Every structure is written in structure tokens, then in C-alpha cells.
Short mmCIF file of C-alpha atoms in Angstrom, two decimals:
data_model
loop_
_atom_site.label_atom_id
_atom_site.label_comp_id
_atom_site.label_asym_id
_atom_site.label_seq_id
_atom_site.Cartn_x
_atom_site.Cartn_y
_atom_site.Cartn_z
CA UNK H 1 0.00 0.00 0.00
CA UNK H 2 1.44 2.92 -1.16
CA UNK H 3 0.94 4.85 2.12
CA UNK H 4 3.08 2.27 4.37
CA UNK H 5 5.58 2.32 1.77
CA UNK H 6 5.51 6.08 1.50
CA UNK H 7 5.82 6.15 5.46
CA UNK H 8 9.32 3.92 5.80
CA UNK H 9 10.47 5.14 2.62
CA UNK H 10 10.59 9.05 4.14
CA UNK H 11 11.92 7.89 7.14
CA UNK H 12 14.83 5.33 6.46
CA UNK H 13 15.80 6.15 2.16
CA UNK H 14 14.91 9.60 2.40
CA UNK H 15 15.82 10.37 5.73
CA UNK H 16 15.78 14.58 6.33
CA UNK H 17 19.47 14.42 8.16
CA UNK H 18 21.35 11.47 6.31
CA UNK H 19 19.64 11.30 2.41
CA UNK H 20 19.80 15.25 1.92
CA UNK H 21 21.24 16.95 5.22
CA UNK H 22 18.51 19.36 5.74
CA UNK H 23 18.03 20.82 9.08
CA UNK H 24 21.92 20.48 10.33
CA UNK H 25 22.36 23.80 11.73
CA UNK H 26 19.77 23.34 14.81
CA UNK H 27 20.67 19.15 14.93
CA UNK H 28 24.49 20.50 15.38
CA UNK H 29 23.63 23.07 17.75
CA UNK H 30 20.64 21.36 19.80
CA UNK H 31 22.00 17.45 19.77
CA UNK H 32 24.29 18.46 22.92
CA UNK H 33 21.74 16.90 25.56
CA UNK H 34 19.02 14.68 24.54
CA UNK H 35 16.31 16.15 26.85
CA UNK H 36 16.20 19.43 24.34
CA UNK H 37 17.19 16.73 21.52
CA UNK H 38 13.55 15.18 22.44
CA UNK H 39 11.70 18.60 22.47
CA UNK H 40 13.18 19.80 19.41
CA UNK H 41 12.52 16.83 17.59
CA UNK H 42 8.86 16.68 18.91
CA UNK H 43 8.39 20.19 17.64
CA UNK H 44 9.72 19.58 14.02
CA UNK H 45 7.07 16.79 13.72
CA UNK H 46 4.36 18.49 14.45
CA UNK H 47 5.61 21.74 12.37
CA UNK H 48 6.09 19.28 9.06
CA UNK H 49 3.08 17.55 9.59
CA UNK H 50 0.49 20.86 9.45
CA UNK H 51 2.81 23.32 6.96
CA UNK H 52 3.31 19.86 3.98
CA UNK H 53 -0.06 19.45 4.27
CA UNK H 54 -1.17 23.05 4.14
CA UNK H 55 0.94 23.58 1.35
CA UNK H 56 0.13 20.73 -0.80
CA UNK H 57 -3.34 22.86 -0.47
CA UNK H 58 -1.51 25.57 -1.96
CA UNK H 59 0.25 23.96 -4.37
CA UNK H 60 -2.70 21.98 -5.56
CA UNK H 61 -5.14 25.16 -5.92
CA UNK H 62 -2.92 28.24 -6.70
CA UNK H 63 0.73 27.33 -7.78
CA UNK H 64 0.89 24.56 -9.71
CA UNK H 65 0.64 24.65 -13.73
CA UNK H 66 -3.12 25.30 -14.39
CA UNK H 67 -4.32 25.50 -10.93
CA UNK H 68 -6.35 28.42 -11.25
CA UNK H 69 -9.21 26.30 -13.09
CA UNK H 70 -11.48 26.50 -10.51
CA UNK H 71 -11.38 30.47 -10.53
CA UNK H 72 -13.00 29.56 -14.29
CA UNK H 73 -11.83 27.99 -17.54
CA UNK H 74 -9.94 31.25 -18.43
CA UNK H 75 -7.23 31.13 -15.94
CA UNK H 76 -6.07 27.68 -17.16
CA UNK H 77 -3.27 29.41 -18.57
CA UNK H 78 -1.70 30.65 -15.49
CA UNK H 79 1.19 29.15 -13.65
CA UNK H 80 2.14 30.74 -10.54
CA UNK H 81 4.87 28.49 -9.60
CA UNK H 82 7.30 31.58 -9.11
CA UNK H 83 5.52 32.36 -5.85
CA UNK H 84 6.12 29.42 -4.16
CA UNK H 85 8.57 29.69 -2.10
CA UNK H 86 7.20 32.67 -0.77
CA UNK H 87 3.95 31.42 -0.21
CA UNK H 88 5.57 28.10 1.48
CA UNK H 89 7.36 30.37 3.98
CA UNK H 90 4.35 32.63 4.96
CA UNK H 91 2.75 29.52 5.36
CA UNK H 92 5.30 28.20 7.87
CA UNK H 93 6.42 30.99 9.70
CA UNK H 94 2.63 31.42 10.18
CA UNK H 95 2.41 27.71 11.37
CA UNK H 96 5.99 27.83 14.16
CA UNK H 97 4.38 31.07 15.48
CA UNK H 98 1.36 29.35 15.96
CA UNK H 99 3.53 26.10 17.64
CA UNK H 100 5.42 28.86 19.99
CA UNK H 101 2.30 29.82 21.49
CA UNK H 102 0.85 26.37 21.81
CA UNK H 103 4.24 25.51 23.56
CA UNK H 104 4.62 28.26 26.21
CA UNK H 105 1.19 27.61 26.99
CA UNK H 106 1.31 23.94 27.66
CA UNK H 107 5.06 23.52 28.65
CA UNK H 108 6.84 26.55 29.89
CA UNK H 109 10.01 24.29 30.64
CA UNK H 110 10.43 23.14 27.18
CA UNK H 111 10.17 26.55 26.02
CA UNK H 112 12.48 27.63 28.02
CA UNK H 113 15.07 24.79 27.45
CA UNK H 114 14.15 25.55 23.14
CA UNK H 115 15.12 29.09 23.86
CA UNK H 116 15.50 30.69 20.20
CA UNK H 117 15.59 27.70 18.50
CA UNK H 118 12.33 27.31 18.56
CA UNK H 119 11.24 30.34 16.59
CA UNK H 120 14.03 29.48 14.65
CA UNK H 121 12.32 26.11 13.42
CA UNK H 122 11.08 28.60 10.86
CA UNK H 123 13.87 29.41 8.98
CA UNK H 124 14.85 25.04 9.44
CA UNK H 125 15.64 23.56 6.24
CA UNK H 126 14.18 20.53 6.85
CA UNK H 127 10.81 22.14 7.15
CA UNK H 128 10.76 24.73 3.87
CA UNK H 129 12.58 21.12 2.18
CA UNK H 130 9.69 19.02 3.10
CA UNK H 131 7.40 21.70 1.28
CA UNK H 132 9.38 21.71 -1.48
CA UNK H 133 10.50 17.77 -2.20
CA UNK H 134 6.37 17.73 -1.57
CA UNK H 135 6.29 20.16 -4.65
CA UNK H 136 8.76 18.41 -7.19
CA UNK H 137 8.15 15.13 -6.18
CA UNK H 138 4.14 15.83 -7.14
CA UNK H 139 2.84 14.19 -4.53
CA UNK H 140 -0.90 13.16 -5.86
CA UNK H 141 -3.25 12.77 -2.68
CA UNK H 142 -4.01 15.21 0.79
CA UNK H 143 -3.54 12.22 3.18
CA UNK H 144 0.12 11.49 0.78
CA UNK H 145 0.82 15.04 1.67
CA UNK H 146 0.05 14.51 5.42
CA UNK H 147 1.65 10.95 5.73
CA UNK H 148 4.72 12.48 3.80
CA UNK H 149 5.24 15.41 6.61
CA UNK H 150 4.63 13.18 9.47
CA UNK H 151 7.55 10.34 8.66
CA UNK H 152 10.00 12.96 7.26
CA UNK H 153 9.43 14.68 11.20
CA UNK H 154 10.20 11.15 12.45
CA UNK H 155 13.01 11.12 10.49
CA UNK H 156 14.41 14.04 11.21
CA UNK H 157 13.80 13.14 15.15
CA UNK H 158 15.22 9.72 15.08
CA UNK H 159 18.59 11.26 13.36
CA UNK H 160 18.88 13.81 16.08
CA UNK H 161 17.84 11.41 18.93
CA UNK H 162 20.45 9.18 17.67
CA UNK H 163 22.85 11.99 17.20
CA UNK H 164 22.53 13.64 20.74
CA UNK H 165 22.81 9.81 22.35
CA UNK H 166 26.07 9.43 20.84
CA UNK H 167 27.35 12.76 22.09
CA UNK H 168 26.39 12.59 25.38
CA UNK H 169 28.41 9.08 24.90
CA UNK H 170 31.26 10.71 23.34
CA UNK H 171 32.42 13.06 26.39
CA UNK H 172 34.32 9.80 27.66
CA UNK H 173 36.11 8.57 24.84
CA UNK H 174 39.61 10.31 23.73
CA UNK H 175 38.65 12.29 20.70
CA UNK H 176 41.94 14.48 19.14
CA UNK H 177 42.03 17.90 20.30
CA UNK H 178 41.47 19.37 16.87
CA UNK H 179 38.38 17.37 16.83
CA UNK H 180 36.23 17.88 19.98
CA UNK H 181 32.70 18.91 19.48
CA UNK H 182 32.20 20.05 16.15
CA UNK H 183 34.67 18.29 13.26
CA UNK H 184 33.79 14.81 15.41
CA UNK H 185 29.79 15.31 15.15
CA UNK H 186 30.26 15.60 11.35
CA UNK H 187 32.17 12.34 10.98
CA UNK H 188 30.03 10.43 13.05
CA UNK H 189 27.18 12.20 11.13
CA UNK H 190 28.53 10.97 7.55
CA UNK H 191 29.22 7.35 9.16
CA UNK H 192 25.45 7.07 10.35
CA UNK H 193 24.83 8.22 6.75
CA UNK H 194 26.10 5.51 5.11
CA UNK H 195 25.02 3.39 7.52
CA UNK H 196 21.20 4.00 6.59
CA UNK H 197 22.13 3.94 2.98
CA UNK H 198 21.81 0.32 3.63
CA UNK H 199 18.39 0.72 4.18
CA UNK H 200 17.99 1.25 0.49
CA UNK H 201 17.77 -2.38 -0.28
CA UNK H 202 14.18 -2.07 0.75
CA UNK H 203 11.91 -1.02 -1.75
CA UNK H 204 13.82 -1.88 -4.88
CA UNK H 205 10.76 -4.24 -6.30
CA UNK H 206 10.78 -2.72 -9.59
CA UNK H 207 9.26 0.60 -8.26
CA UNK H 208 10.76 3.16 -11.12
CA UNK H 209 8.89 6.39 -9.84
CA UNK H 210 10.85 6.41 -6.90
CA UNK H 211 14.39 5.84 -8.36
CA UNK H 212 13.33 8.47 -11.06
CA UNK H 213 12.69 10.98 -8.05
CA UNK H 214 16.36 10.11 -6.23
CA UNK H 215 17.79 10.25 -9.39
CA UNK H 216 16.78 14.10 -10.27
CA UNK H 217 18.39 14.98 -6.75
CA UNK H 218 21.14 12.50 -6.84
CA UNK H 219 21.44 13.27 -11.14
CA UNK H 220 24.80 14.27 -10.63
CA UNK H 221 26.12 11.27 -8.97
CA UNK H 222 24.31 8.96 -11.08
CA UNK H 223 25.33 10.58 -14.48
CA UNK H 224 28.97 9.91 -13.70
CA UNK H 225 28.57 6.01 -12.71
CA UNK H 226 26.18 4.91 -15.27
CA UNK H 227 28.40 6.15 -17.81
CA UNK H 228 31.01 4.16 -17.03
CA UNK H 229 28.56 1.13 -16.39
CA UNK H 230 27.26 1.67 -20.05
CA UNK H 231 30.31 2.65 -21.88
CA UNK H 232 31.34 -0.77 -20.54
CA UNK H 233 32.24 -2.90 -23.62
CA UNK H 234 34.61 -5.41 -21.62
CA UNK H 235 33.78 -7.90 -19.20
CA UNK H 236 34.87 -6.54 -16.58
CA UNK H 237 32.56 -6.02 -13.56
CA UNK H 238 33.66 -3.30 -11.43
CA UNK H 239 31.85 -4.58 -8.35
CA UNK H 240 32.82 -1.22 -6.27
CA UNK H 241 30.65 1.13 -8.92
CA UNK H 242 27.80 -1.22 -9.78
CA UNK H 243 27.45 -2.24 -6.19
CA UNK H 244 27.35 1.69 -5.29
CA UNK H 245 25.03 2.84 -8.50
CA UNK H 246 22.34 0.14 -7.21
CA UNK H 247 22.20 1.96 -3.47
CA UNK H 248 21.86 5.12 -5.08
CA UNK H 249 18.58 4.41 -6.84
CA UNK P 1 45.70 54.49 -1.81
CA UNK P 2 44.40 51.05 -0.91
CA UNK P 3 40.80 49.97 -2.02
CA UNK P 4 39.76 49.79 1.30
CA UNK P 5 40.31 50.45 4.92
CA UNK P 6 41.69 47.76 7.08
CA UNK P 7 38.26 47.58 9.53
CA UNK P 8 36.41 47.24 6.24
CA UNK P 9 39.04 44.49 4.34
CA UNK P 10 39.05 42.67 7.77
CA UNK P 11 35.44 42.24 6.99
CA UNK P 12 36.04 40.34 3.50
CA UNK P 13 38.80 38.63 4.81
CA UNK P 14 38.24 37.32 8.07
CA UNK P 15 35.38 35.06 6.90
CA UNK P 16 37.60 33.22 4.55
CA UNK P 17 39.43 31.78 7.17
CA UNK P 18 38.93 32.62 11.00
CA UNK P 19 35.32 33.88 11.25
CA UNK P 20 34.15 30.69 8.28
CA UNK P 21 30.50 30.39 8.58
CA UNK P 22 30.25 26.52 7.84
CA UNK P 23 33.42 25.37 9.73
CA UNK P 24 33.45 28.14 13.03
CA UNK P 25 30.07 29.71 12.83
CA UNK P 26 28.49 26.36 12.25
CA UNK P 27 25.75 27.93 9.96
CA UNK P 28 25.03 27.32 6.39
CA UNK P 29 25.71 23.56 6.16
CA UNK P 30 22.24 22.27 4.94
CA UNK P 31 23.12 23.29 1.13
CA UNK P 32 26.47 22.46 1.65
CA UNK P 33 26.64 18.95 1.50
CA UNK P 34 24.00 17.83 -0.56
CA UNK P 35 25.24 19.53 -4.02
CA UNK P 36 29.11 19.26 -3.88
CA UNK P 37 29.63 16.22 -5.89
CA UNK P 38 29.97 18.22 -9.32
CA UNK P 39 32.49 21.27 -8.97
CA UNK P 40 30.14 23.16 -11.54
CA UNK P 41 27.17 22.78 -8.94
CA UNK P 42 29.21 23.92 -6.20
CA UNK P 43 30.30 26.89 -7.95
CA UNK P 44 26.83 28.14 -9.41
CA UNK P 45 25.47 27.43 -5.30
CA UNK P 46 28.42 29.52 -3.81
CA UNK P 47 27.88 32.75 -6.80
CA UNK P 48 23.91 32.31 -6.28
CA UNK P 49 24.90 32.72 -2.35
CA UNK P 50 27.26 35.94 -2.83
CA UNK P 51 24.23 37.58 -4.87
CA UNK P 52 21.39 36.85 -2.54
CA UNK P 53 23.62 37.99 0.61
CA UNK P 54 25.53 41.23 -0.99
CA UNK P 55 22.29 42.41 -1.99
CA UNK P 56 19.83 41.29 0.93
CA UNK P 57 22.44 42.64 2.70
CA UNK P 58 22.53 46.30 1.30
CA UNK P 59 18.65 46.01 1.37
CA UNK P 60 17.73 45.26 5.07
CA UNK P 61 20.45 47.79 5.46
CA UNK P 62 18.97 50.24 3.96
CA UNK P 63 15.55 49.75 5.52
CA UNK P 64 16.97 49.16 9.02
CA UNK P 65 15.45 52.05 10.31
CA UNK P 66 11.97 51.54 9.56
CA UNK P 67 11.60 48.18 9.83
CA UNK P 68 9.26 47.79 13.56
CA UNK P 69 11.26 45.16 15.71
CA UNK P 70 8.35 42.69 16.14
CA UNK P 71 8.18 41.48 12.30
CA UNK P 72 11.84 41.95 11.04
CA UNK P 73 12.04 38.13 10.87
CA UNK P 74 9.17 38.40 8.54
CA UNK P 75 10.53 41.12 6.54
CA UNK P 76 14.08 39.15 6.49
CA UNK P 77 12.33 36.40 4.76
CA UNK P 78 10.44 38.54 2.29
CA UNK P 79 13.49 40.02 0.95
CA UNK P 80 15.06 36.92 1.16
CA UNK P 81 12.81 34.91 -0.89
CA UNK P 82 12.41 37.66 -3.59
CA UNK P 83 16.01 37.58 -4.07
CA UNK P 84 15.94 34.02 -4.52
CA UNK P 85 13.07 34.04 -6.59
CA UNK P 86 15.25 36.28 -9.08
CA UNK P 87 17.87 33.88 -8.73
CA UNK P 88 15.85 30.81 -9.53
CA UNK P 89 14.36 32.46 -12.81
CA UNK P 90 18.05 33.77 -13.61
CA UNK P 91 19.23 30.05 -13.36
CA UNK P 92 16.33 28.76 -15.14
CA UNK P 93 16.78 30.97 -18.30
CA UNK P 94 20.53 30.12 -18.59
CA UNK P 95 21.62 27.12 -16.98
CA UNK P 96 17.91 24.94 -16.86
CA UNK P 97 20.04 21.39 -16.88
CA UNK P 98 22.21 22.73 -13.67
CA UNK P 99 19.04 24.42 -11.86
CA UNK P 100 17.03 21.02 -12.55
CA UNK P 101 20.21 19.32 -10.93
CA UNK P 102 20.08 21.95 -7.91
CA UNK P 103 16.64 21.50 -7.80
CA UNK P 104 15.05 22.35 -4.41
CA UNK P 105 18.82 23.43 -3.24
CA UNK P 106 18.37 27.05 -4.84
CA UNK P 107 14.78 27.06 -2.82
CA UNK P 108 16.28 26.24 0.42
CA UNK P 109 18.96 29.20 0.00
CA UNK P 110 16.06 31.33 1.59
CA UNK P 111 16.73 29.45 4.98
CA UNK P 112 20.51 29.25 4.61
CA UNK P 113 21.14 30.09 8.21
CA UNK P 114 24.08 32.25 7.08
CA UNK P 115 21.69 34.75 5.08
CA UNK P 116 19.05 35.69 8.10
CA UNK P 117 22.22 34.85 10.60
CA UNK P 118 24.11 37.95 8.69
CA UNK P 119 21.30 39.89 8.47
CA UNK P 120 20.78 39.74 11.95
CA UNK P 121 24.11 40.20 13.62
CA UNK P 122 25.24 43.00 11.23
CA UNK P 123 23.32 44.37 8.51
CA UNK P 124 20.01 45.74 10.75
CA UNK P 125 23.06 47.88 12.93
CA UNK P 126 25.43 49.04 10.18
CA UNK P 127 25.60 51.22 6.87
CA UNK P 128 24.82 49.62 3.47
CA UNK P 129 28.91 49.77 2.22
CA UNK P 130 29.61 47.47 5.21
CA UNK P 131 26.86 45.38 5.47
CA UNK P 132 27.74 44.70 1.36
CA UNK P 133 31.63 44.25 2.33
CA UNK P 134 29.80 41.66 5.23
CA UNK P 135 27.63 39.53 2.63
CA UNK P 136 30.49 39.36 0.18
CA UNK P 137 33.03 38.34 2.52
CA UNK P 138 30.47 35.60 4.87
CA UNK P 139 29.25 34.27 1.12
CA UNK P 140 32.60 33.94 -0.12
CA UNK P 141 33.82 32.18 2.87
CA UNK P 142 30.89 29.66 2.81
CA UNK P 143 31.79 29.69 -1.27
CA UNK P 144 35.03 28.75 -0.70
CA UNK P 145 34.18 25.48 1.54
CA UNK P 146 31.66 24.69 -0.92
CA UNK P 147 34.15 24.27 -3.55
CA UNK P 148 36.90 23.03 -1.37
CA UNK P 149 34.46 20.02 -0.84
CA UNK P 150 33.13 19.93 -4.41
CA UNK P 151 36.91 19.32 -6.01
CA UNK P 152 38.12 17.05 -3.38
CA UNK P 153 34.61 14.66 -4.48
CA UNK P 154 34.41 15.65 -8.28
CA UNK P 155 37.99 14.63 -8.38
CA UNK P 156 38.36 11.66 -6.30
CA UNK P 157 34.49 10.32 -6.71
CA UNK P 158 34.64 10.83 -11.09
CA UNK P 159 38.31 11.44 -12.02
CA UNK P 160 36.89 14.80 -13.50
CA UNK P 161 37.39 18.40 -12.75
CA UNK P 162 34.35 20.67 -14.34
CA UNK P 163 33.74 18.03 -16.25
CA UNK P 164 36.96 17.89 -17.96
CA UNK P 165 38.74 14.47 -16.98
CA UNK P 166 41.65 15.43 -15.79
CA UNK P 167 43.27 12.19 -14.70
CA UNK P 168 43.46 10.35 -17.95
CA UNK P 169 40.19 8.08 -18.97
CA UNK P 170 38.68 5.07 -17.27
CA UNK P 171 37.63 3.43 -19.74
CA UNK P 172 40.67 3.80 -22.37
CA UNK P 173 42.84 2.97 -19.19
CA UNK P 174 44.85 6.13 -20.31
CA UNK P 175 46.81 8.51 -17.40
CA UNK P 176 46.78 7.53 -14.07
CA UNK P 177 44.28 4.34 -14.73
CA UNK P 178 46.86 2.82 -16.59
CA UNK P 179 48.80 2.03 -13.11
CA UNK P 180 45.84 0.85 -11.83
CA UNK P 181 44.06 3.78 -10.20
CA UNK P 182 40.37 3.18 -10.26
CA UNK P 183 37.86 6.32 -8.83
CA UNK P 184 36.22 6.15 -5.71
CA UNK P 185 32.20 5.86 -6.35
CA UNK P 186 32.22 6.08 -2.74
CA UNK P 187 33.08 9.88 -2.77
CA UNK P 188 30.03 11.05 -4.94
CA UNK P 189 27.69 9.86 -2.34
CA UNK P 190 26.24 12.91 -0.05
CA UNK P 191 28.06 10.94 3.47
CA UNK P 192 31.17 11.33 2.62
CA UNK P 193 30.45 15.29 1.97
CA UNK P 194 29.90 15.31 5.73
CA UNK P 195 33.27 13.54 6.43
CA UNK P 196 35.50 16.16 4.11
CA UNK P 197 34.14 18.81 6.03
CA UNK P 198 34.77 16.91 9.23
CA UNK P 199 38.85 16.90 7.55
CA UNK P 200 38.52 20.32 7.03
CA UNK P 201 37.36 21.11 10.55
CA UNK P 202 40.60 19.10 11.96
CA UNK P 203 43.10 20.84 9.57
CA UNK P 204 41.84 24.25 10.62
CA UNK P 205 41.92 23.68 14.66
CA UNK P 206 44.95 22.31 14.37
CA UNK P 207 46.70 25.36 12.16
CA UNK P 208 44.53 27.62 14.50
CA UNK P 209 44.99 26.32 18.17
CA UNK P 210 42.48 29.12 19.56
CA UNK P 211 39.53 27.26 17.72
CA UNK P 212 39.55 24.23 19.68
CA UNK P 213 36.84 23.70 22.18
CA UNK P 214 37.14 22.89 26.04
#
């Protein structure tokens, strides 16, 4: 069902932190303790899942090619596409203003432990990249839209649970001088990377829509391998490349 | 004469290396890592940056006094994504197969933390010649990581520099294949983006002794 597969494909293949690295300045600065780790984390979940929605609404009846239809058969012309991303970002600094209030209301600790990163979810990668991989990957249904902003939040919390566990973990171990706090995080960072790059052995049944859609992002990388997997005329297999091309779809 | 003051070439300069937004100031990184495994996409990213900030820059500077304190976030991310808009059509009209590579990466310039991080610290308190000398020298240090990373993985990960190969050809076995060198796919995936950076992190603390923490 396209839904489950939607839901463990956002959150282990497409994974916020370790498929695209959105979101790293506040999961570098916040992943320190795990408490505000937690909070944070909680806060970019709910944030995803009401601005993707929101602005699949958006998207659906104002930006995308010939969405003006329903204004009357005259407007099918118009494509407003240019606005988006300043539509998306009204949209979610809207949204996180909305999510600061709810918070000091209901948890004045947490807000105090978020300090300015919570207003700062706003300006989060992660969140104005969910809209927009919503956008270019066209995805077709509201409850696609929802599902997709809920498991990309989960995502993004389970990197910087995992992140902030480790770091806490990390004050005992000898780390080079040079390398304490910051240049450490970003190694361990790109190792937990690749290690959930093995998690895209899952859903490699045949689906093409989804390799298409890592391939525009990923073109780059892709362009360069296949060529030398098709220019092949030899016999030899260069297990290294083929082996890497297949975990990049 | 010299071109400019020292206070004011301090302000280009020091970004490059002490004051680096991605490796000191810790800001900037999302965009950083996901593009860098062409040189070509690195370098379009960093000159898109340097245009956004110089001129969002000399903007918010030159509305600083009017803008009312409670909604300059707001106003910061107008300007912001207007500029970016530009850019995006710009890139569109004369480089659509490299903005269809960047895709969403030109989009998510508007919440480069380095942009509203800039505009914040410096250009809502100073005049527009310094807040420009600010953007251009922040932009150009985050440009230079950018393609720091991006030749280190279009060179090792493809063998190719700007699309030019530059260590002989895989496939003919000609240059430096021909003793057996064989690329390293392994560098063209985003991870290893992360680890560079990590690299370039060690080799500055270590050259600079006062950036090392506890």
C-alpha cells in the first residue's frame, strides 16, 4: 500500500538528516543533551506535519501549472509556480508562530530549554525542504501530503535522537584535540549516513517512480557512474561502482 | 591608496578563514553537502549565495530604520525569498540542466542560516557599504568550503574536474588508470560530503589552536 511504503520510505531512504542533510544547523547546535534533543525533535514533527499538508493545499489550488481552473476555464493558462517559495514560507512561519504559542502555553520548561531555537524552526531547512521535495516530487493525494510530513518529522527526530545519544556518549572517549565537538559530530554524522544507505535495499521491487525521483536529486552522482557502467564494452565487472550505483537508486 | 580600509578588508577577509561560517560559525551547512559532488554545482550554489547575501544585505540595510522590531524576521524572509526568486528564474533561463540538478537546493537558500544569521548580527546595525563588504566576505567564505568540498569529491568520486577528466580516462585505461588507479564511487555519495568537512574542521583547529573547544 502505497501509504506504508511512502511512510518507511521518508523515514529510512529519504531520511531529512542522512539522504539530503537538511536541518543540520539546529541538529548541530541542539543534539548536545538529549532532553532538548527530544523537544526539538517533537516540535519539528508536528511543524512538518500541518505546513506539507497546508501547502500541498496551496500547491494543488494556486501554484501549480493550471491551478487556477477553478477560478474559471480562463485562468487555465496561469502558472504561478514563481511564488512558491514565498507562499511556502508565509505559510510556515505562520504555522511555528502558531507552535510557539501552543508551547509556552502547555510547557513553559520546554520553552524555556528551546530558547531561540524554537522560533528558529522557521527558517529550518528541513521544514521549507519538506514543502518543497512535496512540490517536485508531485505528490498526488491530501492524506500522501500529510503521511509524507509526518515520517519525514520522524526522520528528522530519530537522526537527532540518535545523534545527541552518541554525544552525550562521546564526552568519555579520547577524541583528538582538533576534533572535539564540532569536526567529530560531522564524521560520526557521515558514518550514520552511510550506515542507513543500507536501508535502500528495501523497496527496490521494480518501483521506477521512486528511483526516477532520487535520481533528479542525486542526477549528478548517477550521471557519472552509469556512464562508465554503459560505456562498458569489456567484461569486466567493477563490483565497487555497480554495487554503489544500485544503493543510489 | 588602498581599495579599502583595514576595519572594512578585515570584513572580506576574516570570513575566509577565522570567522568561516560553515566550519566556526556552524551555519550554512544544509546546502552544503547535498550539491558538492559536481564542482560546476558547487560553484553556481556559492555565486547564487554571494548575490542573494551582498544584496539582501545592502537592502535590510537600507531599511533598518523603519523596519518595527516585532516582524523583522518576517521582513528578512520577504526580501530573502524575492532575491531568490530572481535567482531561480536567472538560473532557469541560462543554466535549466544545472538548476534542474540543484533542484530544491536554490529554494532552500532562503533558509541558509548564514543569510538571516548575517542579516541579523550586522546588517540591521550598520551602513549599506559594510553590510555589502559583510555579505560578500560571509558568502565567499561559505563559497570557498563549498568548492573546497566539491573538487576534493568531483575529483576523487569521477576522475573529472568541471567536467573535464583530468586524470586520464577510465575506460581507455589512459593517465593515471593505466597504473591501476580506479575512482572512488564512494566519494560522490552525499556521506562522505559530511566527512571532508569533518577533515577540514581538523586541519583548521589544528593550524589555528584558539579554535579548539574545552
Amino acid at each position: 500500500m502505497e501509504h506504508i511504503e511512502l511512510f518507511f520510505k521518508s523515514i529510512f531512504i529519504d531520511n531529512m538528516i542522512f539522504a539530503t542533510f537538511l536541518g543540520m544547523c539546529s541538529y548541530l547546535a541542539v543534539s548536545k543533551k538529549v532532553a532538548t534533543a527530544v523537544g526539538l525533535g517533537a516540535a519539528v514533527i508536528f511543524v512538518l506535519t500541518v505546513t506539507v499538508p497546508l501547502n500541498w493545499l496551496l500547491d494543488q489550488y494556486l501554484l501549480k501549472d493550471g491551478a487556477l481552473v477553478w477560478l474559471g476555464p480562463e485562468y487555465a493558462d496561469y502558472n504561478l509556480g514563481f511564488l512558491s517559495f514565498i507562499l511556502f514560507i508565509a505559510t510556515i512561519a505562520t504555522m511555528v508562530q502558531l507552535v510557539e504559542i501552543v508551547v509556552e502555553k502547555f510547557s513553559p520548561s520546554l520553552y524555556n530549554s528551546l530558547g531561540i531555537f524554537l522560533p528558529l524552526i522557521a527558517v529550518n531547512c528541513a521544514i521549507l525542504g519538506g514543502s518543497l521535495f512535496m512540490q517536485s516530487r508531485e505528490i498526488e493525494t491530501f492524506g500522501l501530503a500529510l503521511n509524507y510530513g509526518f515520517s519525514s518529522g520522524i526522520g528528522w527526530f530519530l537522526a537527532i535522537l540518535a545523534i545527541a545519544a552518541i554525544r552525550e556518549k562521546i564526552r568519555y572517549s579520547n577524541v583528538p584535540p582538533a576534533l572535539r565537538g564540532l569536526g567529530i559530530t560531522f564524521i560520526i554524522t557521515g558514518l550514520m549516513a552511510i550506515g542507513f544507505m543500507s536501508f535502500g535495499g528495501m523497496l527496490t521491487d521494480g518501483d521506477e517512480a521512486p528511483a526516477a525521483e532520487v535520481e533528479t536529486q542525486v542526477g549528478s552522482q548517477n550521471e557519472y557512474i552509469q556512464k562508465d557502467n554503459t560505456e562498458k564494452t569489456d567484461g569486466d565487472a567493477k563490483l565497487s561502482v555497480s554495487d554503489v550505483s544500485t544503493l543510489t537508486k | 591608496m588602498a581599495l579599502l580600509s583595514r576595519k572594512d578588508s578585515k570584513l572580506i577577509l576574516d570570513p575566509l578563514t577565522d570567522d568561516n561560517p560553515i566550519t566556526i560559525q556552524v551555519l550554512g551547512i544544509c546546502s552544503a553537502l547535498a550539491i558538492t559532488a559536481q564542482l560546476k554545482a558547487s560553484i553556481v550554489m556559492a555565486v547564487s549565495v554571494i548575490a542573494v547575501m551582498a544584496i539582501g544585505n545592502v537592502v535590510i540595510s537600507l531599511m533598518r530604520n523603519i523596519i518595527p522590531s516585532k516582524i523583522r524576521i518576517i521582513v528578512q524572509l520577504i526580501v530573502v525569498a524575492s532575491l531568490v526568486i530572481m535567482v531561480d528564474q536567472v538560473l532557469k533561463a541560462y543554466a535549466y540542466e544545472l538548476s534542474k540538478q540543484l533542484s530544491v537546493f536554490i529554494g532552500l537558500i532562503i533558509t541558509n542560516c548564514i543569510i538571516m544569521g548575517r542579516f541579523e548580527a550586522f546588517a540591521l546595525g550598520n551602513n549599506p557599504w559594510r553590510s555589502l563588504l559583510d555579505g560578500i566576505g560571509n558568502a565567499a567564505g561559505y563559497g570557498l568550503i563549498l568548492v573546497i568540498v566539491g573538487f576534493f569529491r568531483e575529483l576523487l568520486g569521477s576522475g573529472t574536474l568541471l567536467g573535464y577528466k583530468v586524470l586520464g580516462d577510465p575506460i581507455e585505461k589512459t593517465g593515471l588508470y593505466a597504473l591501476g588507479y580506479e575512482n572512488n564511487g564512494f566519494m560522490l555519495l552525499s556521506p562522505m560530503a559530511l566527512i571532508v568537512i569533518g577533515i577540514i574542521i581538523w586541519v583548521q583547529r589544528t593550524r589555528n589552536k584558539d579554535l579548539i573547544e574545552e
